[in-house]
GROMACS .gro file of C-alpha atoms in nm:
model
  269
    1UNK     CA    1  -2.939   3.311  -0.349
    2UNK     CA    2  -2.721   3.152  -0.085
    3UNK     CA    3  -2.424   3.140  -0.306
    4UNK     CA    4  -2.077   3.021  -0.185
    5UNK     CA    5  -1.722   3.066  -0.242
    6UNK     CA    6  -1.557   2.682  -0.265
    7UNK     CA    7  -1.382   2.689  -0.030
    8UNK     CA    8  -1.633   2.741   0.221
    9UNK     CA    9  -1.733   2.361   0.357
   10UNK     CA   10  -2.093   2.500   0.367
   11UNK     CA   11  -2.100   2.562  -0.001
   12UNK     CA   12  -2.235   2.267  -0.246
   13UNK     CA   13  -1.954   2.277  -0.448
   14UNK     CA   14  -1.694   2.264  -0.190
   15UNK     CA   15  -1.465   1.963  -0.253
   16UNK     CA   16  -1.598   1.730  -0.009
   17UNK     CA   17  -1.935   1.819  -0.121
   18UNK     CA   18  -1.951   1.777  -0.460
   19UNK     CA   19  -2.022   1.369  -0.442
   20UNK     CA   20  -2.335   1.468  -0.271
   21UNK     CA   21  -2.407   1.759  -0.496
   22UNK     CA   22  -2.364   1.540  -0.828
   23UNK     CA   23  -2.571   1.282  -0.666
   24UNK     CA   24  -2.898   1.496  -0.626
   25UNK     CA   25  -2.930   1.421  -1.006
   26UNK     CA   26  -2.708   1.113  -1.075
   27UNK     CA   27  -2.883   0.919  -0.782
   28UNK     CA   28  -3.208   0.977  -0.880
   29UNK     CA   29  -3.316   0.716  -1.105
   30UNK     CA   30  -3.623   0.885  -1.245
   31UNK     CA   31  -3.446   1.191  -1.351
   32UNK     CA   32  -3.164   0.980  -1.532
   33UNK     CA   33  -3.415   0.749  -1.722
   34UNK     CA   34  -3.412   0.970  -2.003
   35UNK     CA   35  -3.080   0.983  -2.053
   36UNK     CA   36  -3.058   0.579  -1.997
   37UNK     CA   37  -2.759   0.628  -1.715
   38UNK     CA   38  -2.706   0.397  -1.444
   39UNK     CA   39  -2.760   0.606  -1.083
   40UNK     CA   40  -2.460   0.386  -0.892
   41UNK     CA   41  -2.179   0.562  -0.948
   42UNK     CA   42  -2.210   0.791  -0.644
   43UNK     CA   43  -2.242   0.472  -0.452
   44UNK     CA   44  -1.931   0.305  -0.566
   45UNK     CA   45  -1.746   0.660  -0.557
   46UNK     CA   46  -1.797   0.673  -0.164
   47UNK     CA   47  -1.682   0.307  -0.141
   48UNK     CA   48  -1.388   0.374  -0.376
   49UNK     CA   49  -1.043   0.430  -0.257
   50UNK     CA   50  -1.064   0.803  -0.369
   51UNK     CA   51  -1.418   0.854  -0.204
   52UNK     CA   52  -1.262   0.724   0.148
   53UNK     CA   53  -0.964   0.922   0.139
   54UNK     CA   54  -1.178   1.198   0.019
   55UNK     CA   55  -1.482   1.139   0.264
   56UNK     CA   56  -1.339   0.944   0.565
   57UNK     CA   57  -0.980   1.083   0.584
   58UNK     CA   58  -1.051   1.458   0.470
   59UNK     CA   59  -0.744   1.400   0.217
   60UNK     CA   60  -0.890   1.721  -0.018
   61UNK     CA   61  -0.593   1.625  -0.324
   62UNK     CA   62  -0.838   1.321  -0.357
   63UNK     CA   63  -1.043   1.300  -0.714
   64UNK     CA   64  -1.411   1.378  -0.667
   65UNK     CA   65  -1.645   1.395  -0.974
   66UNK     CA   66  -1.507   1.699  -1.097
   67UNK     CA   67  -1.159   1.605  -1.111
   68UNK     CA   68  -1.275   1.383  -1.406
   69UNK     CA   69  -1.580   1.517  -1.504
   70UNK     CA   70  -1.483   1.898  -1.539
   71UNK     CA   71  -1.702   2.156  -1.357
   72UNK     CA   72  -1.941   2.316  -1.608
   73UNK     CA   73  -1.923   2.160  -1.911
   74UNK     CA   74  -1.906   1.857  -1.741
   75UNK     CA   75  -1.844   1.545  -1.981
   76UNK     CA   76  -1.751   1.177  -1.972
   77UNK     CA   77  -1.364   1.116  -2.078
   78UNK     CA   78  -1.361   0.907  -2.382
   79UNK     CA   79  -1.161   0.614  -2.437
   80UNK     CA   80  -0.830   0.786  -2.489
   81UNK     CA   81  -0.934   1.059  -2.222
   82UNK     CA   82  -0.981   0.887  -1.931
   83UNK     CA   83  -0.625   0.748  -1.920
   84UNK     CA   84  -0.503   1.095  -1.978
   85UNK     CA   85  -0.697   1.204  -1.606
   86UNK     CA   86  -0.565   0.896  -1.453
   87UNK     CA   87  -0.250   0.930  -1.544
   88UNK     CA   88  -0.204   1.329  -1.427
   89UNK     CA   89  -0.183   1.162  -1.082
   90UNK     CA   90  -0.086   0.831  -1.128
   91UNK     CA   91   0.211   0.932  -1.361
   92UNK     CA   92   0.426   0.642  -1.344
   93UNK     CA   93   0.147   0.423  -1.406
   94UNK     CA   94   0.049   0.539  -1.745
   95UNK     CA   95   0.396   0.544  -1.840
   96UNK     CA   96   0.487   0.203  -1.834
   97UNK     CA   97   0.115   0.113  -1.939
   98UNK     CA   98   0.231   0.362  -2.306
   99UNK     CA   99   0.560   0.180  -2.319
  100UNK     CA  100   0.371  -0.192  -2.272
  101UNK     CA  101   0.207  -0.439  -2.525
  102UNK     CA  102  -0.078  -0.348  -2.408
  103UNK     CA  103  -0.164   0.008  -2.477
  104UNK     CA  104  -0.158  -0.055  -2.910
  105UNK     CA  105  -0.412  -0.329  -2.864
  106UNK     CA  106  -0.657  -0.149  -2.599
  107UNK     CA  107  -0.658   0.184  -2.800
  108UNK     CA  108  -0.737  -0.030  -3.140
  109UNK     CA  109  -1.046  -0.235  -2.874
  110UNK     CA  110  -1.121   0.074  -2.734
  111UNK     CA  111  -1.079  -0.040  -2.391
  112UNK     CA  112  -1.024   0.264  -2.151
  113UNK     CA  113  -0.646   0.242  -2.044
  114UNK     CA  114  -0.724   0.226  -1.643
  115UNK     CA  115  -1.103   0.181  -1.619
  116UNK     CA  116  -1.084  -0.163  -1.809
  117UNK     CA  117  -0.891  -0.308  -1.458
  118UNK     CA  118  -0.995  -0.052  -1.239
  119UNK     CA  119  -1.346   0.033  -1.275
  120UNK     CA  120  -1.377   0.411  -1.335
  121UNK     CA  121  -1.616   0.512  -0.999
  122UNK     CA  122  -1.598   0.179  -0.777
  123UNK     CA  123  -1.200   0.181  -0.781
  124UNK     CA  124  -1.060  -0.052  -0.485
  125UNK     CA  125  -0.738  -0.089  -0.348
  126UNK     CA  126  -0.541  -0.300  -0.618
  127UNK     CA  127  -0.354  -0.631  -0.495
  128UNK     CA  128  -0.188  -0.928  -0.670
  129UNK     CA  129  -0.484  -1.110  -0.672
  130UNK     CA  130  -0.575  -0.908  -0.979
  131UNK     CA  131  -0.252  -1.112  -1.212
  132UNK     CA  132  -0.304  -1.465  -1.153
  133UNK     CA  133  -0.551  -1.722  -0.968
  134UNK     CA  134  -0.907  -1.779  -0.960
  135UNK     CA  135  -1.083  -1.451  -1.045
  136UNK     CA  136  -0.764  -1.260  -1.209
  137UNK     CA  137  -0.856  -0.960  -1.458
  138UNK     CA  138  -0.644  -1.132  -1.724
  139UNK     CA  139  -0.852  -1.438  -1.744
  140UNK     CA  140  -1.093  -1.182  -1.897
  141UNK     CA  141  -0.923  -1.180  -2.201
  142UNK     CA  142  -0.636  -1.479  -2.200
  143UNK     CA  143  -0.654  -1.820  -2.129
  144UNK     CA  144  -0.517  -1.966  -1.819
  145UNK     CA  145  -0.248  -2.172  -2.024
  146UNK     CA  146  -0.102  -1.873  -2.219
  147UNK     CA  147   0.160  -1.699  -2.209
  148UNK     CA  148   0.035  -1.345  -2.094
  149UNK     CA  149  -0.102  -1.531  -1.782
  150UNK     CA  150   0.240  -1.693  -1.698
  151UNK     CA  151   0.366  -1.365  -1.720
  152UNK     CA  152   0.120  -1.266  -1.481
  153UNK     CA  153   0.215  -1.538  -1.264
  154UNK     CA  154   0.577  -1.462  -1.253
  155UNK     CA  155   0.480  -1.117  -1.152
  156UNK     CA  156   0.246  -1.270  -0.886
  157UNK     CA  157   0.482  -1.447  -0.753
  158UNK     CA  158   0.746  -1.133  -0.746
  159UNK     CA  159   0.521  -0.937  -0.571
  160UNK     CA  160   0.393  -1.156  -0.338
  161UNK     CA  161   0.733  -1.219  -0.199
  162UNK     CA  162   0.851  -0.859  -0.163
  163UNK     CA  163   0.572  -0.865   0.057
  164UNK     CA  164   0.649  -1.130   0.256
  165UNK     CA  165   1.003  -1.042   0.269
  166UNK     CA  166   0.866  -0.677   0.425
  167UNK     CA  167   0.662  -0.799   0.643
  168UNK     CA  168   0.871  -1.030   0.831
  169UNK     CA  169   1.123  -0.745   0.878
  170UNK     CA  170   0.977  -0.525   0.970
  171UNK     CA  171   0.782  -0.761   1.206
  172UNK     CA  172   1.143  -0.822   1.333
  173UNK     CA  173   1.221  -0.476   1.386
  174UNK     CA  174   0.927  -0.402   1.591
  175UNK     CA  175   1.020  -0.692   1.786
  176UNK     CA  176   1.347  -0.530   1.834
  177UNK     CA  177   1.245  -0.199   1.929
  178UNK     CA  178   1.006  -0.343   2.166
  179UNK     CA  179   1.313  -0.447   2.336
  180UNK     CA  180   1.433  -0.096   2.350
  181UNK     CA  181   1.728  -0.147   2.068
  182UNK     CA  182   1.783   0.109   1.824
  183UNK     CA  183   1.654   0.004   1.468
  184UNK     CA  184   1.733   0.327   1.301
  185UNK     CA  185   1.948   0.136   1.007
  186UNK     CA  186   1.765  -0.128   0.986
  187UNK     CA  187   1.454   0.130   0.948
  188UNK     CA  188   1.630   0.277   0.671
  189UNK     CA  189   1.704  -0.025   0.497
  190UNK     CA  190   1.319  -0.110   0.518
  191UNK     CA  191   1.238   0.201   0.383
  192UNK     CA  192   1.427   0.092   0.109
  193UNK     CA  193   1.219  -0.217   0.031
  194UNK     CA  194   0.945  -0.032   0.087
  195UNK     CA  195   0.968   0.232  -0.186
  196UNK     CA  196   1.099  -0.083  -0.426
  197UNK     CA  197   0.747  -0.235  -0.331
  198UNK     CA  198   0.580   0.028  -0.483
  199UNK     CA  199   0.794   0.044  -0.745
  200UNK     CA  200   0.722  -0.286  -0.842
  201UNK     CA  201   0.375  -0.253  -0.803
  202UNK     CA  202   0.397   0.016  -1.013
  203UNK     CA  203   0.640  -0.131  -1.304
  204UNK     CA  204   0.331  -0.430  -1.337
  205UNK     CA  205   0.165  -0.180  -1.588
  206UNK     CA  206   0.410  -0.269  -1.855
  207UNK     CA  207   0.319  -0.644  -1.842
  208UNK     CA  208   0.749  -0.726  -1.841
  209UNK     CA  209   0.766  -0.994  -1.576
  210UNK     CA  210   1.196  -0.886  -1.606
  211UNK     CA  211   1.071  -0.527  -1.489
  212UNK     CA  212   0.935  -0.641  -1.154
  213UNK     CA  213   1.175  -0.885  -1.069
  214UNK     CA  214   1.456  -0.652  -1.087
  215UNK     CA  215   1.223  -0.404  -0.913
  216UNK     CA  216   1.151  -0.657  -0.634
  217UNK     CA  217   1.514  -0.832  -0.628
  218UNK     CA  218   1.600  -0.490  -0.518
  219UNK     CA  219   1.348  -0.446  -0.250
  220UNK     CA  220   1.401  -0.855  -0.123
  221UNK     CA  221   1.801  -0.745  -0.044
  222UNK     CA  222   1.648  -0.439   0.149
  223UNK     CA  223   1.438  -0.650   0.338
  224UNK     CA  224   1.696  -0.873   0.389
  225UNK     CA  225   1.963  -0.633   0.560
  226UNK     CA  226   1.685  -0.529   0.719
  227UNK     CA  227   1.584  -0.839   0.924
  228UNK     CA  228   1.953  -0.956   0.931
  229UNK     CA  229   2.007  -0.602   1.142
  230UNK     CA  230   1.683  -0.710   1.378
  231UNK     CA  231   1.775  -1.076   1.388
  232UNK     CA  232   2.135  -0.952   1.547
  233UNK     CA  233   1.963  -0.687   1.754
  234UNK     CA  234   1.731  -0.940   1.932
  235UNK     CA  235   2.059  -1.212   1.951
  236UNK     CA  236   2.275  -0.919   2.075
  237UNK     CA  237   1.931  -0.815   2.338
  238UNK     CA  238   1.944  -1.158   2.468
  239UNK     CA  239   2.310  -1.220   2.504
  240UNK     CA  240   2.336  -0.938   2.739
  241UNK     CA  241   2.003  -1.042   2.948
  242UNK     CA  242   2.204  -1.394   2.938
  243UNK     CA  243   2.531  -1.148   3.053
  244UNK     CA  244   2.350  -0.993   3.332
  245UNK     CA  245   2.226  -1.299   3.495
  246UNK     CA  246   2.526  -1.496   3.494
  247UNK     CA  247   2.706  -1.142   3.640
  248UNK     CA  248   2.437  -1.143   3.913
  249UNK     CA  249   2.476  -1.475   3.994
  250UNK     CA  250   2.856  -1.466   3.985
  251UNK     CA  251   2.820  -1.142   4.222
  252UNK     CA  252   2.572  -1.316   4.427
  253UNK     CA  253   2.756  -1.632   4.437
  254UNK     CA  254   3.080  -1.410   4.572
  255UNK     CA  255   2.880  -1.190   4.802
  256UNK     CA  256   2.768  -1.490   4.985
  257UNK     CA  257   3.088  -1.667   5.032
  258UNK     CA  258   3.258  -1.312   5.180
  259UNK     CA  259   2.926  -1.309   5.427
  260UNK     CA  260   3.048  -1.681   5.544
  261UNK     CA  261   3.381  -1.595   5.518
  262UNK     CA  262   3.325  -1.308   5.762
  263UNK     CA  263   3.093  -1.485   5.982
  264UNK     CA  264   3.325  -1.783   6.076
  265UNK     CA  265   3.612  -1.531   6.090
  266UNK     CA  266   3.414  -1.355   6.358
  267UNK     CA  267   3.328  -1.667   6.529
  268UNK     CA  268   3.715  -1.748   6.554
  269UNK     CA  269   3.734  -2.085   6.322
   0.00000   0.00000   0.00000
């Protein structure tokens, strides 16, 4: 009888709610055991990147169990489907994973398009780590000599230096700014590498190791204007601190020999 509208936060089915409202049933192991499902999903939702956004940050465009799930006639998305909700946000994404090898041979395994790397509730924060090295999602399938993993390598490695490349300018700006120097084109030029960074990121779902290179070539010359614009700022920071002191000095030096100069004049020598 105390029905809500949802959009009122005190209402169960208000959108930070509903992980809690789900999980009255879906946590409770006895009342799943007929139906044989697990009761951890609204635990790994919660520690999922879409649970914190939704559930730490407030960030109400996040996916909660409905977004998947539907409201009332509430389903799991098949094979097929679950790439399909996935991909209504993360558009890019599931277009380069269509346009991949990869997609043909999934759909004919049945592997589920995103949940296969992703999980589907317990989704973390995705990093290179995932490509190449000890504990690398493609070792699932392909052995660490073949040619899918050296692919995955060279993307690795692509990534892993835009990165780098960022992160040491815009370590350099800060540095810069710090100093009180403008860094408002070098900020733009970071900005640059920074939307190439995700671009990258995001071109890895085709599995073309040419993709992300270009991708991140693009965002290393970026980065690269970018620092070269701190580096001079600090240089050009520290030649006038050098400028000042040798002017004070020289000003000093001057003000001290018109004092003597005065003094003995005064004295009559």
């Amino acid at each position: 009888h105390s029905i809500r509208p949802p959009k009122d936060p005190t209402s169960s089915v208000y959108v930070k709610n509903i992980p809690d409202t789900c999980a009255r049933c879906h946590s409770d192991a006895k009342k799943m055991a007929p139906y044989k499902i697990p009761v951890t999903q609204a635990a790994e939702y919660r520690a999922s990147v879409h649970g914190k956004a939704l559930l730490e940050r407030g960030d109400t465009s996040a996916p909660a169990c409905n977004t998947c799930h539907g409201n009332h006639g509430a389903a799991p998305p098949g094979a097929a489907g679950i790439g399909q909700v996935c991909g209504s946000c993360h558009v890019n994404n599931m277009e380069f994973f269509k346009s991949g090898p990869m997609a043909k041979a999934w759909e004919k395994k049945g592997f589920h398009a995103c949940a296969t790397c992703h999980a589907a509730h317990g989704v973390q924060k995705p990093t290179s780590a995932l490509l190449s090295g000890h504990g690398a999602l493609c070792l699932r399938c392909h052995k660490p000599d073949s040619r899918p993993l050296r692919v995955a390598a060279k993307m690795k490695a692509d990534l892993d230096g835009a990165e780098a490349a960022y992160t040491e300018a815009e370590g350099s700006i800060r540095e810069a700014e710090e100093k009180g120097m403008d860094m408002a084109d070098a900020r733009d030029a970071l900005d640059g590498a920074r939307m190439s960074r995700y671009q990258a990121r995001t071109a890895v779902h085709a599995f073309d190791a040419s993709a992300v290179a270009k991708v991140a070539g693009e965002g290393n010359a970026s980065a690269a204007k970018a620092l070269k614009g701190a580096r001079d700022a600090v240089m050009d920071f520290r030649n006038r601190r050098l400028g000042l002191g040798l002017s004070t000095f020289i000003i000093a030096f001057l003000a001290g020999a018109l004092y003597l100069k005065l003094r003995d004049h005064e004295s009559g020598q």
